[in-house]
Tab-separated table of C-alpha atoms and ligand atoms in Angstrom:
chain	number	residue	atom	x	y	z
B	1	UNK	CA	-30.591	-6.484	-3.536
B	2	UNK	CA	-27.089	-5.487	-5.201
B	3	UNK	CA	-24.758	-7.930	-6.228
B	4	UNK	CA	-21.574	-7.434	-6.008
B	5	UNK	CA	-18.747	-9.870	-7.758
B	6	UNK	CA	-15.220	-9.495	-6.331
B	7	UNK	CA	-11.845	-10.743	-6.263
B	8	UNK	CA	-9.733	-11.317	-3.081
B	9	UNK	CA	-5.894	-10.696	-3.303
B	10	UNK	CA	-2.575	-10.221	-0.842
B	11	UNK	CA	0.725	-8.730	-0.936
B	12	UNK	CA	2.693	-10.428	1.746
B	13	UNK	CA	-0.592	-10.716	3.576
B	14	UNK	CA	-1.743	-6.663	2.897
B	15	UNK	CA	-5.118	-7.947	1.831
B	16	UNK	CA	-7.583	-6.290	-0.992
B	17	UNK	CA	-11.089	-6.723	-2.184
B	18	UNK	CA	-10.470	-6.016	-6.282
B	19	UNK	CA	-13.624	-5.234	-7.874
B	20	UNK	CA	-13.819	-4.912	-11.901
B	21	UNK	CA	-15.994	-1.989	-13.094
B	22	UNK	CA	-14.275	-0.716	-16.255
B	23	UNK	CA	-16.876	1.839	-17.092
B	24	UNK	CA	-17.289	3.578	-13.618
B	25	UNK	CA	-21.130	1.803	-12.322
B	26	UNK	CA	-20.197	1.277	-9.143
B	27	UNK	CA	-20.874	3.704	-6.338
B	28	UNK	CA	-18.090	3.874	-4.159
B	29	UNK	CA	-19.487	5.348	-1.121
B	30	UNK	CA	-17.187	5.096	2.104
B	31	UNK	CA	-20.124	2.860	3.455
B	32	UNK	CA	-20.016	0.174	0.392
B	33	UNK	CA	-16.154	0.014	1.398
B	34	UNK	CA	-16.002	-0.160	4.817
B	35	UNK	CA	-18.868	-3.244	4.736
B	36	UNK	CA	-16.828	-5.083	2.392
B	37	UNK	CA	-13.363	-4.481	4.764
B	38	UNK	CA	-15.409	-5.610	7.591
B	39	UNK	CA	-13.544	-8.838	9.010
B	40	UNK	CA	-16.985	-10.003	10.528
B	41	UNK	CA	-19.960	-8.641	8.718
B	42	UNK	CA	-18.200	-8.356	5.102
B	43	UNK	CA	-15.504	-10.087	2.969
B	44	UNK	CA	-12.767	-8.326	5.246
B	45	UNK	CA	-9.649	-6.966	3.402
B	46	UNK	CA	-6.955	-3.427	4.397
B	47	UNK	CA	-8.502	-1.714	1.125
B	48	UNK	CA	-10.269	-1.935	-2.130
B	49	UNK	CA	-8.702	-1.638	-5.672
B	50	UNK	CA	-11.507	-0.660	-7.957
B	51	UNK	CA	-10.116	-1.701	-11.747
B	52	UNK	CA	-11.748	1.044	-13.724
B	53	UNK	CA	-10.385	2.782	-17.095
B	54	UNK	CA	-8.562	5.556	-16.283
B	55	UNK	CA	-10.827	7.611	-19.202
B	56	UNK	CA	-13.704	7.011	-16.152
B	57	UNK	CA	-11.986	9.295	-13.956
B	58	UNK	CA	-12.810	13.123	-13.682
B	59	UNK	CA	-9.426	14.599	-12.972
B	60	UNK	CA	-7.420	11.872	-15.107
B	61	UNK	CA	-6.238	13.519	-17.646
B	62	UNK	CA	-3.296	11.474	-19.502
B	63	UNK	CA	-4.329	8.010	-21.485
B	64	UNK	CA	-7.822	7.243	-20.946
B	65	UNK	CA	-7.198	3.720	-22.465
B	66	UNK	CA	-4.520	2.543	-18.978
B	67	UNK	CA	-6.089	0.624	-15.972
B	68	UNK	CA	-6.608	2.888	-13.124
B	69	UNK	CA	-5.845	1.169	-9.522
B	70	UNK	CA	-8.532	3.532	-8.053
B	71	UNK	CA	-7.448	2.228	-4.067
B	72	UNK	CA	-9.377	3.045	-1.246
B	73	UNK	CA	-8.762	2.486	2.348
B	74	UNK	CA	-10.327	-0.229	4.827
B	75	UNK	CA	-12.382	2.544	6.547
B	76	UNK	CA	-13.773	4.193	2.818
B	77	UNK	CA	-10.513	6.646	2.607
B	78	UNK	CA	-8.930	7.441	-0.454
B	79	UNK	CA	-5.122	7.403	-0.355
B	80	UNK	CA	-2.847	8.396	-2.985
B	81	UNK	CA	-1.055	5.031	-3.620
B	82	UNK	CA	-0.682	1.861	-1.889
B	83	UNK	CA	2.344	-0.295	-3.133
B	84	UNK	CA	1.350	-3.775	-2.294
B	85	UNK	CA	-1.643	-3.037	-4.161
B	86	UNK	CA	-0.213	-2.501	-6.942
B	87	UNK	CA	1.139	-5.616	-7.357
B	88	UNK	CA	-2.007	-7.128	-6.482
B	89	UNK	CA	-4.073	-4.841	-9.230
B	90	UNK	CA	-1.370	-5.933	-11.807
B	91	UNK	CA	-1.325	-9.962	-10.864
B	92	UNK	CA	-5.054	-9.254	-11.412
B	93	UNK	CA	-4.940	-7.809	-15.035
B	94	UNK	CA	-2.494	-10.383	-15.672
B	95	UNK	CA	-4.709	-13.491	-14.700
B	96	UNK	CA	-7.685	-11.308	-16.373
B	97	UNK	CA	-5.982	-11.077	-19.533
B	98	UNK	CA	-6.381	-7.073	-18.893
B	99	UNK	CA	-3.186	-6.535	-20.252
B	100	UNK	CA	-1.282	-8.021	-23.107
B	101	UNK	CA	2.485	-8.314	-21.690
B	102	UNK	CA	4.049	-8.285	-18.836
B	103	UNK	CA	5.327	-5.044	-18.981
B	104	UNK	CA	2.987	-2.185	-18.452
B	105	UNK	CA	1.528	1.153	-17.106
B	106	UNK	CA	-0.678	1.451	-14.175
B	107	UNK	CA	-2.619	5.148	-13.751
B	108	UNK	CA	-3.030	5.791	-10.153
B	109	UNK	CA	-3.763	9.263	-7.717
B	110	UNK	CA	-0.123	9.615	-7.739
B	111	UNK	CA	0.432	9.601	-11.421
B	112	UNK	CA	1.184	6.469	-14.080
B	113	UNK	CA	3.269	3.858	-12.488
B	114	UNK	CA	5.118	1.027	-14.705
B	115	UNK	CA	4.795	-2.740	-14.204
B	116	UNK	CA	7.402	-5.619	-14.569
B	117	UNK	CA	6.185	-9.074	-13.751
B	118	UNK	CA	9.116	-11.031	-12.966
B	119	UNK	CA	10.413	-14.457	-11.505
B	120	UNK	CA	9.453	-17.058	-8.921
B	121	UNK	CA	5.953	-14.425	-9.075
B	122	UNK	CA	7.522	-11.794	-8.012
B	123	UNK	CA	6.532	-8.255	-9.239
B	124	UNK	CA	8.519	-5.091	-9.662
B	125	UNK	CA	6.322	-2.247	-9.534
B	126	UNK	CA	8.108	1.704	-9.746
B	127	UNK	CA	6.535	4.020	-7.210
B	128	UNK	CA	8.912	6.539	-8.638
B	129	UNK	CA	10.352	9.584	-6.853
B	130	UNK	CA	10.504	9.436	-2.635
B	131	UNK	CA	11.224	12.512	-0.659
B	132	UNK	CA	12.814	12.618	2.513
B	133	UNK	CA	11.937	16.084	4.477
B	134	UNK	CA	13.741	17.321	7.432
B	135	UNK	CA	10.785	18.767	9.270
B	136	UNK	CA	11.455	17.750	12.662
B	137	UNK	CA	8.665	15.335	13.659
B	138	UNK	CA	7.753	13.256	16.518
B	139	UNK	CA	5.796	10.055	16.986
B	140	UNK	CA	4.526	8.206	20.370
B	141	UNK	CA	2.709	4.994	21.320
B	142	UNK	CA	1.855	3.996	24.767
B	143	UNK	CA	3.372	7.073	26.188
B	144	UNK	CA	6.531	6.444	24.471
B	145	UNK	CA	7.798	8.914	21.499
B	146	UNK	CA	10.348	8.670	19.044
B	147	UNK	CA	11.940	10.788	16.526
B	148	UNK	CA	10.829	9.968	12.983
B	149	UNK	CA	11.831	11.072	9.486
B	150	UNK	CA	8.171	12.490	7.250
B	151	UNK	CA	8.989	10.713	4.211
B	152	UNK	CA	6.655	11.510	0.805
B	153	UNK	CA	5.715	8.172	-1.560
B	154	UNK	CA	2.964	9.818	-3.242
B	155	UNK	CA	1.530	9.404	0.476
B	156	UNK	CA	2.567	10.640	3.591
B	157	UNK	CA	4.871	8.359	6.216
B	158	UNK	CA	6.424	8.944	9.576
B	159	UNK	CA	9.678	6.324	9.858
B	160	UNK	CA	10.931	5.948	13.169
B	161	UNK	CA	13.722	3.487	14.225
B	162	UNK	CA	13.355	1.710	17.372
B	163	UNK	CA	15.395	-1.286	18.714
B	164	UNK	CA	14.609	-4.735	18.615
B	165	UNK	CA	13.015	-5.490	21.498
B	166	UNK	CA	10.605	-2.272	21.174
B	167	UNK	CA	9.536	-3.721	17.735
B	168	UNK	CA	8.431	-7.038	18.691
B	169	UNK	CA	5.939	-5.426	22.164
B	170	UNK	CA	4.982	-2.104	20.327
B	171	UNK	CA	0.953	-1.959	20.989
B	172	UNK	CA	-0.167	-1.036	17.560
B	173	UNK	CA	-4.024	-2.009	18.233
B	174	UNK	CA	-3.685	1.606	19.643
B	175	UNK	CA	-3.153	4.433	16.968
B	176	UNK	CA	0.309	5.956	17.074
B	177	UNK	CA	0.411	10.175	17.623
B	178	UNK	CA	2.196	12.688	15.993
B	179	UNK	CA	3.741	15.895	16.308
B	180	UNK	CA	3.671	18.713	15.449
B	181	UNK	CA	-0.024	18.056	14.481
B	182	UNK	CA	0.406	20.697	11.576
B	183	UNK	CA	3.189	18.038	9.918
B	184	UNK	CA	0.587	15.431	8.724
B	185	UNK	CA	-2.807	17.255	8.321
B	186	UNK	CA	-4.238	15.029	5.705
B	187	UNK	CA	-2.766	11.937	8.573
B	188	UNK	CA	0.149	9.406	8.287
B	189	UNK	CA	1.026	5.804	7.726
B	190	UNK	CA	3.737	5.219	10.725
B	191	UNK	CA	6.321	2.915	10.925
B	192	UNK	CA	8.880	1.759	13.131
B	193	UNK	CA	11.646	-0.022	11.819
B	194	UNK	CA	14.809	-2.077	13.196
B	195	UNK	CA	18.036	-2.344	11.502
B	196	UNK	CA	18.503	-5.858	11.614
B	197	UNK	CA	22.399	-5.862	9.300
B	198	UNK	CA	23.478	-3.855	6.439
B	199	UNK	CA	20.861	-3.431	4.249
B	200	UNK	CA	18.246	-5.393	6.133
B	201	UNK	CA	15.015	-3.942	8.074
B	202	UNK	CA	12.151	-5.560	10.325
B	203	UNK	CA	9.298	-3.380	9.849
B	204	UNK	CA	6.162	-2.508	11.732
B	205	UNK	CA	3.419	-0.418	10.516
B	206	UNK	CA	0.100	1.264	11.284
B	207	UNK	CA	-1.695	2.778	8.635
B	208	UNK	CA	-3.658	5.202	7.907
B	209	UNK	CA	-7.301	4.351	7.609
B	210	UNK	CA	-6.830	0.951	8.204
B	211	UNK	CA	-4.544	-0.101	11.568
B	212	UNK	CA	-2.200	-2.031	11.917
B	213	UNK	CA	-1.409	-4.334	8.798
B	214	UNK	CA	0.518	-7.501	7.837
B	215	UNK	CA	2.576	-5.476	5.386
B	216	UNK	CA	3.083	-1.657	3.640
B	217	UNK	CA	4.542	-1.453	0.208
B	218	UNK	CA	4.588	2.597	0.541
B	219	UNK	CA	5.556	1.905	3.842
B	220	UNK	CA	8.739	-0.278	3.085
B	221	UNK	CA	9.859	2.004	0.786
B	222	UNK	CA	9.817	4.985	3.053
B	223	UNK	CA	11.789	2.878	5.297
B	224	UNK	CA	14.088	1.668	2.921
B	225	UNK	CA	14.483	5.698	1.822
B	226	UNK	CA	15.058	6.410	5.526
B	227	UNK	CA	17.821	4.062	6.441
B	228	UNK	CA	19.428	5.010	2.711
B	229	UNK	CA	19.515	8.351	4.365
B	230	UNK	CA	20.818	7.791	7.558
B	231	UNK	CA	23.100	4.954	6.972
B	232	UNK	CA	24.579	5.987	3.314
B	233	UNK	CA	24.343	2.375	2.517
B	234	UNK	CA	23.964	2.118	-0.859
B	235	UNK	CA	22.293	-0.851	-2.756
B	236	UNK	CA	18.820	-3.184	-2.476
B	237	UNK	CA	17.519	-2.762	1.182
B	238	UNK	CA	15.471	-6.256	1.939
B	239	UNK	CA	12.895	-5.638	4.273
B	240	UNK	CA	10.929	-8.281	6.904
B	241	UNK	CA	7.523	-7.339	7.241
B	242	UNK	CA	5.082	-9.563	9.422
B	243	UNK	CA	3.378	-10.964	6.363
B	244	UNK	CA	6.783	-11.637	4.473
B	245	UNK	CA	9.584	-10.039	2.675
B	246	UNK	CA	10.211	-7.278	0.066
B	247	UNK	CA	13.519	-5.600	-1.641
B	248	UNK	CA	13.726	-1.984	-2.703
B	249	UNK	CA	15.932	-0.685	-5.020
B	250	UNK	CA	17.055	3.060	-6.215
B	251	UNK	CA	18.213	4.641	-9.164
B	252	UNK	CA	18.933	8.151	-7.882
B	253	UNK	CA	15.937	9.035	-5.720
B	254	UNK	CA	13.389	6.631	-7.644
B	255	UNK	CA	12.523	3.583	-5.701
B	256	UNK	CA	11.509	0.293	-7.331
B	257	UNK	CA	9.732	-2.326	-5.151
B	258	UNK	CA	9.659	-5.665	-5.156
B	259	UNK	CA	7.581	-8.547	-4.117
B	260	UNK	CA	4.889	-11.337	-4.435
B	261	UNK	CA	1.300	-10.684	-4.966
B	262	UNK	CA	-1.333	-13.673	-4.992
B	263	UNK	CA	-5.140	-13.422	-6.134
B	264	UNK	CA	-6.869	-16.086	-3.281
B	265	UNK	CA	-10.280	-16.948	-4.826
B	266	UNK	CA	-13.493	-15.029	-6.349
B	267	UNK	CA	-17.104	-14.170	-5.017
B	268	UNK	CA	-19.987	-12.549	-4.724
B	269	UNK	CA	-21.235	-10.457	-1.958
B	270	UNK	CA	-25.173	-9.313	-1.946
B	271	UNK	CA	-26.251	-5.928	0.076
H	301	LIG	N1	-0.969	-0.713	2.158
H	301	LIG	C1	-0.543	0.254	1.253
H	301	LIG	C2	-0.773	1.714	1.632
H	301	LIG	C3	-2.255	2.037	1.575
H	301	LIG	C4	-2.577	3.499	1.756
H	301	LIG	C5	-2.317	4.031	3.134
H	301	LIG	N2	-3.081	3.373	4.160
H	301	LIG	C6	-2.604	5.541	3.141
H	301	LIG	O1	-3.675	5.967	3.605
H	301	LIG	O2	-1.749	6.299	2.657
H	301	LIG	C7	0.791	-0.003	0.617
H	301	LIG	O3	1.077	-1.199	0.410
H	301	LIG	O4	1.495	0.924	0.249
């Protein structure tokens, strides 16, 4: 029997099963991940943030010596970045005493991110460049389709705004489609959004490899990029997620979000 010590964690209630293996032992087969997401036979969580020295991985190739947030999603997936993670993988090397201040660098899949732990335990974390494309792209639920903007934040997202009323009965327990089916081939993280004021959203998202979650740090950002675009409205963009509420910010096209992130309790699982 294997035993397995973990850490539980949320980002306005995007969940993660943080498991310490600074010299690379573990064996992170899409099996070992998807038992441990399972919300009845496992500990249940969206992903997995495995907190291994970036020196462990093959194709890292900066400062061996920074924490890698090596994220997987709930179904064994690898995705690029996840932004509620990151918070949760720093509040974790905080409470660790993995780091030293409470400014730092994270190395992730989509290159080294930077870290500012701030009030009221709330964490800024800079996801860095976003890119809005104008490939014309499609997305339906239900029968029902809506135009969307394919925005890039280190992964891929499909933003479509819907009204009010469409938010609140959208069946998301069914996968949203997309087309063209050549626009995502790697899939997408889709969300629809409502513009509740001026710089205010209510978000909805379903994610890839996971369904649909609580919350979407990549995701709110997208949005937050989107409506920037559309609306020229220029400043923080506070967004209402079903598991709580996070701000984005811009300096040119590089997006800063920020939020809470809570570590829950330790354990041990045995396979
Ligand atoms: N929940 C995350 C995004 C996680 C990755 C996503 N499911 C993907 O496959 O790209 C976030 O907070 O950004």
């Amino acid at each position: 029997m294997r035993r397995y010590s973990f850490h539980k964690g949320h980002g306005t209630e995007n969940d993660f099963i943080i498991l310490d293996d600074s010299y690379g032992l573990h064996d992170m087969q899409p099996e070992l991940i998807s038992h441990l997401c399972d919300r009845h036979a496992g500990v249940g969580a969206d992903g997995v943030l495995r907190v291994i020295r970036a020196g462990q991985i093959g194709c890292w190739d900066g400062d061996p010596q920074l924490w890698f947030m090596d994220y997987y999603n709930a179904d064994g997936s690898i995705a690029e970045m996840c932004g509620n993670g990151l918070r949760v993988f720093a509040r974790h090397l905080i409470n660790e005493q993995l780091v030293t201040s409470g400014s730092f660098d994270v190395a992730t899949r989509a290159g080294v991110k930077h870290v500012e732990i701030g009030h009221q335990g709330l964490i800024s974390v800079g996801l860095g460049r976003v890119t809005l494309l104008d490939d014309p792209v499609r997305v339906s639920v239900d029968g029902r389709t809506w135009d969307a903007r394919k925005v890039d934040v280190g992964n891929p997202h499909a933003v479509a705004f819907v009204d009010d009323d469409v938010l609140d009965d959208l069946p998301l327990y069914t996968a949203p489609t997309w087309g063209p089916a050549s626009a995502f081939p790697d899939g997408v993280n889709v969300e629809f959004v409502h513009v509740d004021g001026p710089g205010r959203l209510d978000m909805r998202v379903f994610e890839r490899g996971v369904g649909e979650t609580r919350s979407c740090g990549t995701g709110v950002v997208a949005s937050a990029a989107a409506y920037r675009a559309a609306s020229g409205h220029d400043g923080t963009v506070r967004v209402h997620v079903p598991g709580g509420d996070l701000e984005v910010t811009f300096d040119g096209d590089e997006a800063t979000l920020t939020g809470p992130a809570v570590i829950i309790g330790r354990g041990e699982l045995w396979l």
